[in-house]
Amino acid sequence: MFGFLDKNKSLLKKYEKITKTVNDFEKEMTSLSDRELAGKTEEFKKRLKNGESLDDILPEAFAVVREVSRRTINMRHFDVQIMGGIALHEGKITEMKTGEGKTLVATLPIYLNALTGKNVHLATHNDYLAKRDAKWMGPVYEFLGLTVGYIQANMDREERKKAYQADVTYGTANEFGFDYLRDNLVYDKSDKVQRGHFYAIVDEADSILIDEARTPLIISGPSDTPSELYRRFASLAKRFVPEKDYTIDEKQKTVALTEEGISKAERMLSVNNLYDPNNIQYLFHLLNALKALNFFRRDRDYIIQDGEVIIVDEFTGRLLPGRRYSEGLHQAIEAKEGVKIKEESMTFATITFQNYFRMYEKLAGMTGTAKTEEDEFKSIYNTEVVVIPTNEPVIRKDENDLIFKTREEKYKAIVEEIAKRYEKGQPVLVGTTSIENSELLSNMLKKRGIPHEVLNAKHHEREAEIVAKAGQKHAITIATNMAGRGTDIKLGEGVTELGGLFVLGTERHESRRIDNQLIGRSGRQGDPGESRFILSFEDDLLRLFGGDRMKNMMNTLKIEDGQPIEHKMLTRIIQDSQKKVEGIHFSIRKRLYEFDSVMDKQRTVIYNHRDWILEQGNYDGHMKEIITDVVDRLVDSFWNEHEENIDKKALSDKLKQYLIIADLKGNSPEEIKEEVFNLFWKRYSEKKEEFGEDFNKVAKFVMLRIIDDKWRHHLDSIEALKESVSLRSYGQKDPVMEFKRESYILFDKMVDNIYDDIVSYLMRIARVIPEKEEKEALKAYANLNFIHNDLVTAEDKRSKSKATDSSSSNKLHKRYKVKR
């Protein structure tokens, strides 16, 4: 801890020195005309061309942005904001408290880095903020001759391309990630929208890079599992008894069948062995149905709207229409709720935020709360955390938690506290952890006749408007934990005298950071404020993680009904509970990251190969490599061990499948390989001649279609492998090492299949219209879904999976050559 403070201190000292240099330029900048100031951009670009670095021109460039900002949007950067800008330029995660003007801070490093001519990205939390910030800060960039674009979820390809062509692009982290995946599904280079990954600033970095890193981005298409199967298992699951037929781990969100449960399932399904490879899908369906029954609650994790299950974002409380849980879990929930079941999806492309943002040459982030997660930022993103001091000291009063015996008593006390503050005129922001709780509280306030606003996933269209007014006299605002992030709560007239904004937390969140974010909505920019959490021993966090220590405390203190308690030891127990949960979440994210890092190497190979194919006009050299590889494996497969020679007759029969008639003369394997290669090459050259100038276009679509189809099935196998290896920890095996080894074997096999299919297809292809081939290639992508997936792994002790031994990763990388 002290090491962090010392390092932070020395960084701030360095930043103060640079800020002084920026301040020294201020007088000069204010004396320039608009035209002279705008001309600085060209001057900086020339200086960069002549060998100066971005660090060399930083003080002057920041002074230019500060002056332009003052003239265009009437906002001048404070010294602490200049310091924040330096930290962001250096690729640090910058902790700046709520209300310190992070949106304005970002203009400094964005302008500086955009001078390189490379596209700079700012990733925000939602579409509203991306559009708002791009338009709000746009005049600063435009004055200086830079262009600004923003991405919205409903934009078409041309609009997206235009936004990425700009010097600066604002958008959500989801959209940036999905655009990258979509760019690697195109059949023409001109259809790509992004132009590289140079520099990104992530707003609300803790939320995007930490909380949401547990859930991969997935592009999926329809699969072929019948909906009756889901209904059948939803019905069966209700007949299984918790703790008797299966055990529940609420902390890890997993279910495991007991011996009794396995026998019951085998009887119900009329199968001899539930773990026979032919029955494995039954096991997954049953576990999914049990998870849907036990872990996913209506109006907390999802809502039903127009006969559809719509996910509620656990971090922001927003609705996520169009998003679906993957691996059949969404269908299991639909079956449980009795709504129409949409067909299960098949993964076309996937990436985690962790691996997406690691692609940038330089990554920075800004947030109000990052210090508690510094180890994770360092180990996964290789970024340091810098805490920037506030412009004005924080004078908010943070009161101790009040804890009641039951939830009912807690809510009564909350309503009384709100009523007291309302009568006084003091504005109150009430933080809840779910839609269900916010609506319960809203109904109680209605009965008391207290006017209020509810801010949750069901009403987020008016979100910014409600939040902006939450600091007015008599304003009572109920919000799910992170709703309205990015919008400042400014105090109305006379509110300062009443004590400022009162933040009232109704439940401690699993993460200390999210509690701190709620508290940080009050007391911005030196304003007065107050915060307090009112809890009960029945709250999930205390019930699940406080355990026996809490019960013992309750008995020792002999709490009377309706009496709250306030104790330092209780606060410590709550913090320990939160640390426990944070530890669980970190291990889940780390495991996901380790799995996806293996996948990242494979994804990079496939995507680089696709790019190479898109860029080429002639595939002869590549086809020679592919045919050589196929011929080597083909001839070797006909080696007769007893006679120690190649079975030429059987090989000749096999070649007929490729429409090649062969009378093989060679004797040694090398001679035969050369002979067979020449036969394939002759056939390939004939096809090329037959097709004329259309051949390369047809070959391109054939290769891309085969690669995409095999990659899609590979991703499906990888999902099954993840399930399988997670069970092996029971056999004292490291799941990550098992996954690494077996996924490489699967990948090597996929590459063999890609090469085999390309050769087979091109040897037998009949004359087609290239446009028809293109149409077929594109048809598969007409019904894609974009999912921010919930990662749930099946854990069960009865796995009968056998691990294979050898890894062929070296052969894989030697053979699958990537051309650039």
Short mmCIF file of N, CA and C in Angstrom, two decimals, residues 266-385:
data_model
loop_
_atom_site.label_atom_id
_atom_site.label_comp_id
_atom_site.label_asym_id
_atom_site.label_seq_id
_atom_site.Cartn_x
_atom_site.Cartn_y
_atom_site.Cartn_z
N GLU A 266 -31.52 -40.36 -15.13
CA GLU A 266 -31.42 -41.52 -16.04
C GLU A 266 -32.76 -42.23 -16.16
N ARG A 267 -33.49 -42.34 -15.03
CA ARG A 267 -34.84 -42.96 -15.06
C ARG A 267 -35.79 -42.13 -15.91
N MET A 268 -35.82 -40.83 -15.66
CA MET A 268 -36.75 -39.93 -16.36
C MET A 268 -36.48 -39.89 -17.87
N LEU A 269 -35.20 -39.95 -18.23
CA LEU A 269 -34.84 -39.82 -19.65
C LEU A 269 -34.73 -41.17 -20.35
N SER A 270 -34.90 -42.26 -19.56
CA SER A 270 -34.77 -43.63 -20.09
C SER A 270 -33.41 -43.84 -20.75
N VAL A 271 -32.35 -43.45 -20.05
CA VAL A 271 -30.99 -43.72 -20.58
C VAL A 271 -30.22 -44.49 -19.52
N ASN A 272 -29.25 -45.30 -19.96
CA ASN A 272 -28.47 -46.11 -19.02
C ASN A 272 -27.39 -45.29 -18.32
N ASN A 273 -26.76 -44.38 -19.08
CA ASN A 273 -25.65 -43.61 -18.51
C ASN A 273 -25.74 -42.16 -19.01
N LEU A 274 -26.03 -41.25 -18.08
CA LEU A 274 -26.18 -39.83 -18.44
C LEU A 274 -24.88 -39.27 -18.99
N TYR A 275 -23.75 -39.93 -18.66
CA TYR A 275 -22.44 -39.40 -19.06
C TYR A 275 -21.89 -40.07 -20.32
N ASP A 276 -22.72 -40.90 -20.97
CA ASP A 276 -22.33 -41.42 -22.27
C ASP A 276 -22.21 -40.22 -23.23
N PRO A 277 -21.14 -40.17 -24.09
CA PRO A 277 -21.00 -39.02 -25.01
C PRO A 277 -22.27 -38.72 -25.81
N ASN A 278 -23.06 -39.76 -26.11
CA ASN A 278 -24.31 -39.54 -26.87
C ASN A 278 -25.37 -38.81 -26.04
N ASN A 279 -25.23 -38.87 -24.71
CA ASN A 279 -26.24 -38.24 -23.84
C ASN A 279 -25.77 -36.92 -23.23
N ILE A 280 -24.57 -36.48 -23.59
CA ILE A 280 -23.99 -35.31 -22.94
C ILE A 280 -24.87 -34.06 -23.09
N GLN A 281 -25.57 -33.98 -24.24
CA GLN A 281 -26.44 -32.79 -24.41
C GLN A 281 -27.59 -32.80 -23.40
N TYR A 282 -28.06 -34.01 -22.99
CA TYR A 282 -29.11 -34.07 -21.98
C TYR A 282 -28.61 -33.47 -20.66
N LEU A 283 -27.34 -33.79 -20.32
CA LEU A 283 -26.76 -33.28 -19.08
C LEU A 283 -26.70 -31.75 -19.12
N PHE A 284 -26.23 -31.19 -20.22
CA PHE A 284 -26.14 -29.73 -20.34
C PHE A 284 -27.51 -29.08 -20.26
N HIS A 285 -28.51 -29.71 -20.91
CA HIS A 285 -29.87 -29.16 -20.88
C HIS A 285 -30.43 -29.17 -19.46
N LEU A 286 -30.16 -30.26 -18.74
CA LEU A 286 -30.68 -30.38 -17.37
C LEU A 286 -30.01 -29.36 -16.45
N LEU A 287 -28.69 -29.24 -16.54
CA LEU A 287 -27.96 -28.26 -15.70
C LEU A 287 -28.42 -26.84 -16.02
N ASN A 288 -28.62 -26.54 -17.29
CA ASN A 288 -29.11 -25.20 -17.69
C ASN A 288 -30.49 -24.93 -17.12
N ALA A 289 -31.37 -25.94 -17.19
CA ALA A 289 -32.74 -25.77 -16.67
C ALA A 289 -32.70 -25.52 -15.16
N LEU A 290 -31.80 -26.21 -14.46
CA LEU A 290 -31.67 -26.02 -12.99
C LEU A 290 -31.08 -24.65 -12.67
N LYS A 291 -30.13 -24.18 -13.50
CA LYS A 291 -29.57 -22.83 -13.29
C LYS A 291 -30.65 -21.78 -13.52
N ALA A 292 -31.43 -21.96 -14.58
CA ALA A 292 -32.50 -21.00 -14.90
C ALA A 292 -33.49 -20.92 -13.74
N LEU A 293 -33.73 -22.06 -13.10
CA LEU A 293 -34.69 -22.14 -12.00
C LEU A 293 -34.13 -21.48 -10.73
N ASN A 294 -32.83 -21.66 -10.47
CA ASN A 294 -32.26 -21.25 -9.19
C ASN A 294 -31.55 -19.90 -9.18
N PHE A 295 -30.92 -19.51 -10.29
CA PHE A 295 -30.08 -18.31 -10.27
C PHE A 295 -30.64 -17.11 -11.02
N PHE A 296 -31.62 -17.33 -11.88
CA PHE A 296 -32.09 -16.22 -12.71
C PHE A 296 -33.52 -15.85 -12.31
N ARG A 297 -33.64 -14.65 -11.70
CA ARG A 297 -34.94 -14.23 -11.17
C ARG A 297 -35.54 -13.14 -12.03
N ARG A 298 -36.83 -13.27 -12.26
CA ARG A 298 -37.58 -12.26 -13.02
C ARG A 298 -37.56 -10.93 -12.27
N ASP A 299 -37.45 -9.84 -13.00
CA ASP A 299 -37.40 -8.48 -12.46
C ASP A 299 -36.12 -8.17 -11.68
N ARG A 300 -35.18 -9.10 -11.71
CA ARG A 300 -33.87 -8.80 -11.15
C ARG A 300 -32.82 -9.01 -12.25
N ASP A 301 -32.78 -10.23 -12.80
CA ASP A 301 -31.80 -10.54 -13.84
C ASP A 301 -32.38 -10.31 -15.24
N TYR A 302 -33.70 -10.36 -15.33
CA TYR A 302 -34.36 -10.14 -16.63
C TYR A 302 -35.79 -9.71 -16.37
N ILE A 303 -36.42 -9.16 -17.42
CA ILE A 303 -37.85 -8.86 -17.32
C ILE A 303 -38.54 -9.51 -18.51
N ILE A 304 -39.85 -9.66 -18.42
CA ILE A 304 -40.63 -10.17 -19.56
C ILE A 304 -41.33 -8.96 -20.18
N GLN A 305 -41.04 -8.72 -21.46
CA GLN A 305 -41.64 -7.57 -22.16
C GLN A 305 -42.11 -8.04 -23.53
N ASP A 306 -43.38 -7.86 -23.83
CA ASP A 306 -43.97 -8.31 -25.11
C ASP A 306 -43.64 -9.78 -25.39
N GLY A 307 -43.78 -10.61 -24.34
CA GLY A 307 -43.56 -12.05 -24.53
C GLY A 307 -42.11 -12.44 -24.75
N GLU A 308 -41.18 -11.54 -24.42
CA GLU A 308 -39.76 -11.84 -24.60
C GLU A 308 -39.00 -11.69 -23.30
N VAL A 309 -37.96 -12.52 -23.12
CA VAL A 309 -37.09 -12.39 -21.96
C VAL A 309 -36.01 -11.36 -22.31
N ILE A 310 -35.99 -10.22 -21.57
CA ILE A 310 -35.00 -9.19 -21.84
C ILE A 310 -34.06 -9.08 -20.65
N ILE A 311 -32.76 -9.20 -20.93
CA ILE A 311 -31.74 -9.21 -19.86
C ILE A 311 -31.62 -7.81 -19.25
N VAL A 312 -31.41 -7.79 -17.94
CA VAL A 312 -31.10 -6.55 -17.23
C VAL A 312 -29.61 -6.57 -16.92
N ASP A 313 -28.88 -5.53 -17.34
CA ASP A 313 -27.45 -5.44 -17.08
C ASP A 313 -27.22 -5.35 -15.57
N GLU A 314 -26.46 -6.31 -15.01
CA GLU A 314 -26.29 -6.37 -13.54
C GLU A 314 -25.48 -5.19 -13.01
N PHE A 315 -24.72 -4.53 -13.88
CA PHE A 315 -23.88 -3.43 -13.41
C PHE A 315 -24.56 -2.08 -13.57
N THR A 316 -25.32 -1.90 -14.66
CA THR A 316 -25.91 -0.58 -14.90
C THR A 316 -27.41 -0.56 -14.64
N GLY A 317 -28.03 -1.75 -14.53
CA GLY A 317 -29.48 -1.80 -14.34
C GLY A 317 -30.25 -1.49 -15.61
N ARG A 318 -29.55 -1.40 -16.76
CA ARG A 318 -30.23 -1.10 -18.02
C ARG A 318 -30.77 -2.37 -18.66
N LEU A 319 -31.81 -2.20 -19.47
CA LEU A 319 -32.31 -3.32 -20.27
C LEU A 319 -31.36 -3.52 -21.44
N LEU A 320 -31.19 -4.78 -21.84
CA LEU A 320 -30.32 -5.08 -22.98
C LEU A 320 -31.13 -5.81 -24.05
N PRO A 321 -32.05 -5.11 -24.73
CA PRO A 321 -32.87 -5.79 -25.75
C PRO A 321 -31.98 -6.33 -26.85
N GLY A 322 -32.32 -7.54 -27.35
CA GLY A 322 -31.52 -8.11 -28.44
C GLY A 322 -30.34 -8.92 -27.93
N ARG A 323 -29.98 -8.74 -26.65
CA ARG A 323 -28.87 -9.52 -26.09
C ARG A 323 -29.44 -10.83 -25.56
N ARG A 324 -28.65 -11.89 -25.69
CA ARG A 324 -29.11 -13.19 -25.20
C ARG A 324 -27.99 -13.92 -24.48
N TYR A 325 -28.36 -14.65 -23.41
CA TYR A 325 -27.37 -15.52 -22.78
C TYR A 325 -27.04 -16.62 -23.79
N SER A 326 -25.80 -17.06 -23.77
CA SER A 326 -25.37 -18.04 -24.76
C SER A 326 -25.47 -19.46 -24.21
N GLU A 327 -25.08 -20.40 -25.04
CA GLU A 327 -25.00 -21.83 -24.68
C GLU A 327 -26.32 -22.40 -24.17
N GLY A 328 -27.43 -21.92 -24.73
CA GLY A 328 -28.73 -22.50 -24.40
C GLY A 328 -29.37 -22.01 -23.13
N LEU A 329 -28.68 -21.14 -22.38
CA LEU A 329 -29.21 -20.67 -21.10
C LEU A 329 -30.43 -19.77 -21.30
N HIS A 330 -30.39 -18.92 -22.34
CA HIS A 330 -31.52 -18.01 -22.59
C HIS A 330 -32.78 -18.81 -22.91
N GLN A 331 -32.61 -19.88 -23.72
CA GLN A 331 -33.76 -20.71 -24.07
C GLN A 331 -34.30 -21.43 -22.83
N ALA A 332 -33.40 -21.81 -21.91
CA ALA A 332 -33.84 -22.47 -20.66
C ALA A 332 -34.70 -21.51 -19.84
N ILE A 333 -34.33 -20.21 -19.83
CA ILE A 333 -35.12 -19.21 -19.09
C ILE A 333 -36.46 -18.99 -19.80
N GLU A 334 -36.44 -18.94 -21.13
CA GLU A 334 -37.70 -18.78 -21.89
C GLU A 334 -38.64 -19.95 -21.61
N ALA A 335 -38.09 -21.16 -21.55
CA ALA A 335 -38.91 -22.35 -21.27
C ALA A 335 -39.48 -22.27 -19.86
N LYS A 336 -38.66 -21.82 -18.90
CA LYS A 336 -39.10 -21.69 -17.51
C LYS A 336 -40.28 -20.71 -17.42
N GLU A 337 -40.18 -19.59 -18.16
CA GLU A 337 -41.22 -18.55 -18.10
C GLU A 337 -42.41 -18.84 -19.01
N GLY A 338 -42.30 -19.89 -19.83
CA GLY A 338 -43.41 -20.27 -20.72
C GLY A 338 -43.62 -19.32 -21.88
N VAL A 339 -42.59 -18.55 -22.26
CA VAL A 339 -42.73 -17.67 -23.43
C VAL A 339 -42.17 -18.39 -24.66
N LYS A 340 -42.34 -17.77 -25.83
CA LYS A 340 -41.88 -18.39 -27.08
C LYS A 340 -40.36 -18.57 -27.03
N ILE A 341 -39.91 -19.78 -27.41
CA ILE A 341 -38.47 -20.06 -27.37
C ILE A 341 -37.84 -19.76 -28.72
N LYS A 342 -36.84 -18.90 -28.67
CA LYS A 342 -36.10 -18.61 -29.90
C LYS A 342 -35.02 -19.67 -30.04
N GLU A 343 -34.71 -20.04 -31.29
CA GLU A 343 -33.72 -21.12 -31.47
C GLU A 343 -32.36 -20.75 -30.88
N GLU A 344 -31.64 -21.77 -30.42
CA GLU A 344 -30.33 -21.56 -29.81
C GLU A 344 -29.36 -21.02 -30.85
N SER A 345 -28.41 -20.23 -30.38
CA SER A 345 -27.49 -19.62 -31.33
C SER A 345 -26.17 -20.38 -31.40
N MET A 346 -25.52 -20.23 -32.57
CA MET A 346 -24.21 -20.83 -32.78
C MET A 346 -23.21 -19.68 -32.90
N THR A 347 -22.08 -19.81 -32.22
CA THR A 347 -21.11 -18.71 -32.20
C THR A 347 -20.37 -18.59 -33.53
N PHE A 348 -20.38 -17.38 -34.10
CA PHE A 348 -19.66 -17.09 -35.35
C PHE A 348 -18.31 -16.44 -35.03
N ALA A 349 -18.29 -15.59 -34.01
CA ALA A 349 -17.07 -14.89 -33.63
C ALA A 349 -17.20 -14.44 -32.19
N THR A 350 -16.09 -14.41 -31.47
CA THR A 350 -16.15 -14.01 -30.06
C THR A 350 -14.82 -13.42 -29.61
N ILE A 351 -14.90 -12.47 -28.68
CA ILE A 351 -13.70 -11.89 -28.07
C ILE A 351 -14.10 -11.32 -26.71
N THR A 352 -13.16 -11.30 -25.77
CA THR A 352 -13.44 -10.65 -24.49
C THR A 352 -12.96 -9.20 -24.57
N PHE A 353 -13.50 -8.34 -23.71
CA PHE A 353 -13.00 -6.96 -23.63
C PHE A 353 -11.51 -6.97 -23.31
N GLN A 354 -11.10 -7.95 -22.51
CA GLN A 354 -9.68 -8.01 -22.11
C GLN A 354 -8.79 -8.10 -23.34
N ASN A 355 -9.09 -9.05 -24.22
CA ASN A 355 -8.23 -9.22 -25.39
C ASN A 355 -8.49 -8.18 -26.47
N TYR A 356 -9.72 -7.64 -26.53
CA TYR A 356 -9.97 -6.58 -27.51
C TYR A 356 -9.13 -5.35 -27.17
N PHE A 357 -9.22 -4.88 -25.93
CA PHE A 357 -8.52 -3.64 -25.57
C PHE A 357 -7.00 -3.81 -25.50
N ARG A 358 -6.54 -5.03 -25.33
CA ARG A 358 -5.09 -5.27 -25.34
C ARG A 358 -4.50 -5.14 -26.75
N MET A 359 -5.36 -5.10 -27.77
CA MET A 359 -4.86 -4.93 -29.14
C MET A 359 -4.35 -3.52 -29.42
N TYR A 360 -4.82 -2.54 -28.62
CA TYR A 360 -4.40 -1.15 -28.86
C TYR A 360 -2.92 -0.97 -28.52
N GLU A 361 -2.24 -0.17 -29.34
CA GLU A 361 -0.84 0.13 -29.05
C GLU A 361 -0.71 0.82 -27.69
N LYS A 362 -1.71 1.66 -27.38
CA LYS A 362 -1.70 2.37 -26.09
C LYS A 362 -3.12 2.40 -25.55
N LEU A 363 -3.28 2.03 -24.29
CA LEU A 363 -4.60 1.98 -23.66
C LEU A 363 -4.58 2.80 -22.39
N ALA A 364 -5.60 3.64 -22.21
CA ALA A 364 -5.74 4.42 -20.98
C ALA A 364 -7.18 4.34 -20.51
N GLY A 365 -7.41 4.70 -19.25
CA GLY A 365 -8.78 4.66 -18.75
C GLY A 365 -8.99 5.72 -17.70
N MET A 366 -10.26 6.13 -17.52
CA MET A 366 -10.56 7.10 -16.46
C MET A 366 -11.82 6.66 -15.73
N THR A 367 -11.81 6.86 -14.42
CA THR A 367 -12.94 6.42 -13.60
C THR A 367 -12.84 7.09 -12.23
N GLY A 368 -13.94 7.05 -11.49
CA GLY A 368 -13.93 7.61 -10.14
C GLY A 368 -13.35 6.64 -9.13
N THR A 369 -13.28 5.33 -9.51
CA THR A 369 -12.83 4.30 -8.56
C THR A 369 -12.00 3.26 -9.29
N ALA A 370 -10.69 3.23 -9.02
CA ALA A 370 -9.83 2.25 -9.69
C ALA A 370 -8.78 1.66 -8.77
N LYS A 371 -8.44 2.40 -7.71
CA LYS A 371 -7.30 2.04 -6.86
C LYS A 371 -7.42 0.62 -6.30
N THR A 372 -8.65 0.21 -5.91
CA THR A 372 -8.82 -1.11 -5.29
C THR A 372 -8.51 -2.24 -6.28
N GLU A 373 -8.54 -1.93 -7.59
CA GLU A 373 -8.32 -2.98 -8.60
C GLU A 373 -6.98 -2.84 -9.30
N GLU A 374 -6.02 -2.11 -8.67
CA GLU A 374 -4.76 -1.84 -9.39
C GLU A 374 -4.06 -3.12 -9.84
N ASP A 375 -4.05 -4.15 -8.99
CA ASP A 375 -3.35 -5.40 -9.34
C ASP A 375 -3.91 -6.00 -10.62
N GLU A 376 -5.26 -5.95 -10.75
CA GLU A 376 -5.89 -6.53 -11.93
C GLU A 376 -5.57 -5.71 -13.19
N PHE A 377 -5.62 -4.38 -13.07
CA PHE A 377 -5.26 -3.53 -14.23
C PHE A 377 -3.82 -3.83 -14.67
N LYS A 378 -2.96 -4.02 -13.68
CA LYS A 378 -1.53 -4.24 -13.99
C LYS A 378 -1.33 -5.61 -14.62
N SER A 379 -1.93 -6.65 -14.03
CA SER A 379 -1.65 -8.01 -14.51
C SER A 379 -2.31 -8.31 -15.86
N ILE A 380 -3.48 -7.73 -16.12
CA ILE A 380 -4.18 -8.06 -17.38
C ILE A 380 -3.92 -7.03 -18.48
N TYR A 381 -3.94 -5.75 -18.13
CA TYR A 381 -3.80 -4.71 -19.17
C TYR A 381 -2.43 -4.03 -19.17
N ASN A 382 -1.59 -4.40 -18.20
CA ASN A 382 -0.27 -3.78 -18.05
C ASN A 382 -0.37 -2.25 -17.95
N THR A 383 -1.37 -1.78 -17.22
CA THR A 383 -1.54 -0.33 -17.02
C THR A 383 -1.48 -0.01 -15.52
N GLU A 384 -0.83 1.10 -15.19
CA GLU A 384 -0.75 1.52 -13.79
C GLU A 384 -1.93 2.42 -13.46
N VAL A 385 -2.24 2.51 -12.17
CA VAL A 385 -3.31 3.40 -11.71
C VAL A 385 -2.68 4.65 -11.10
#
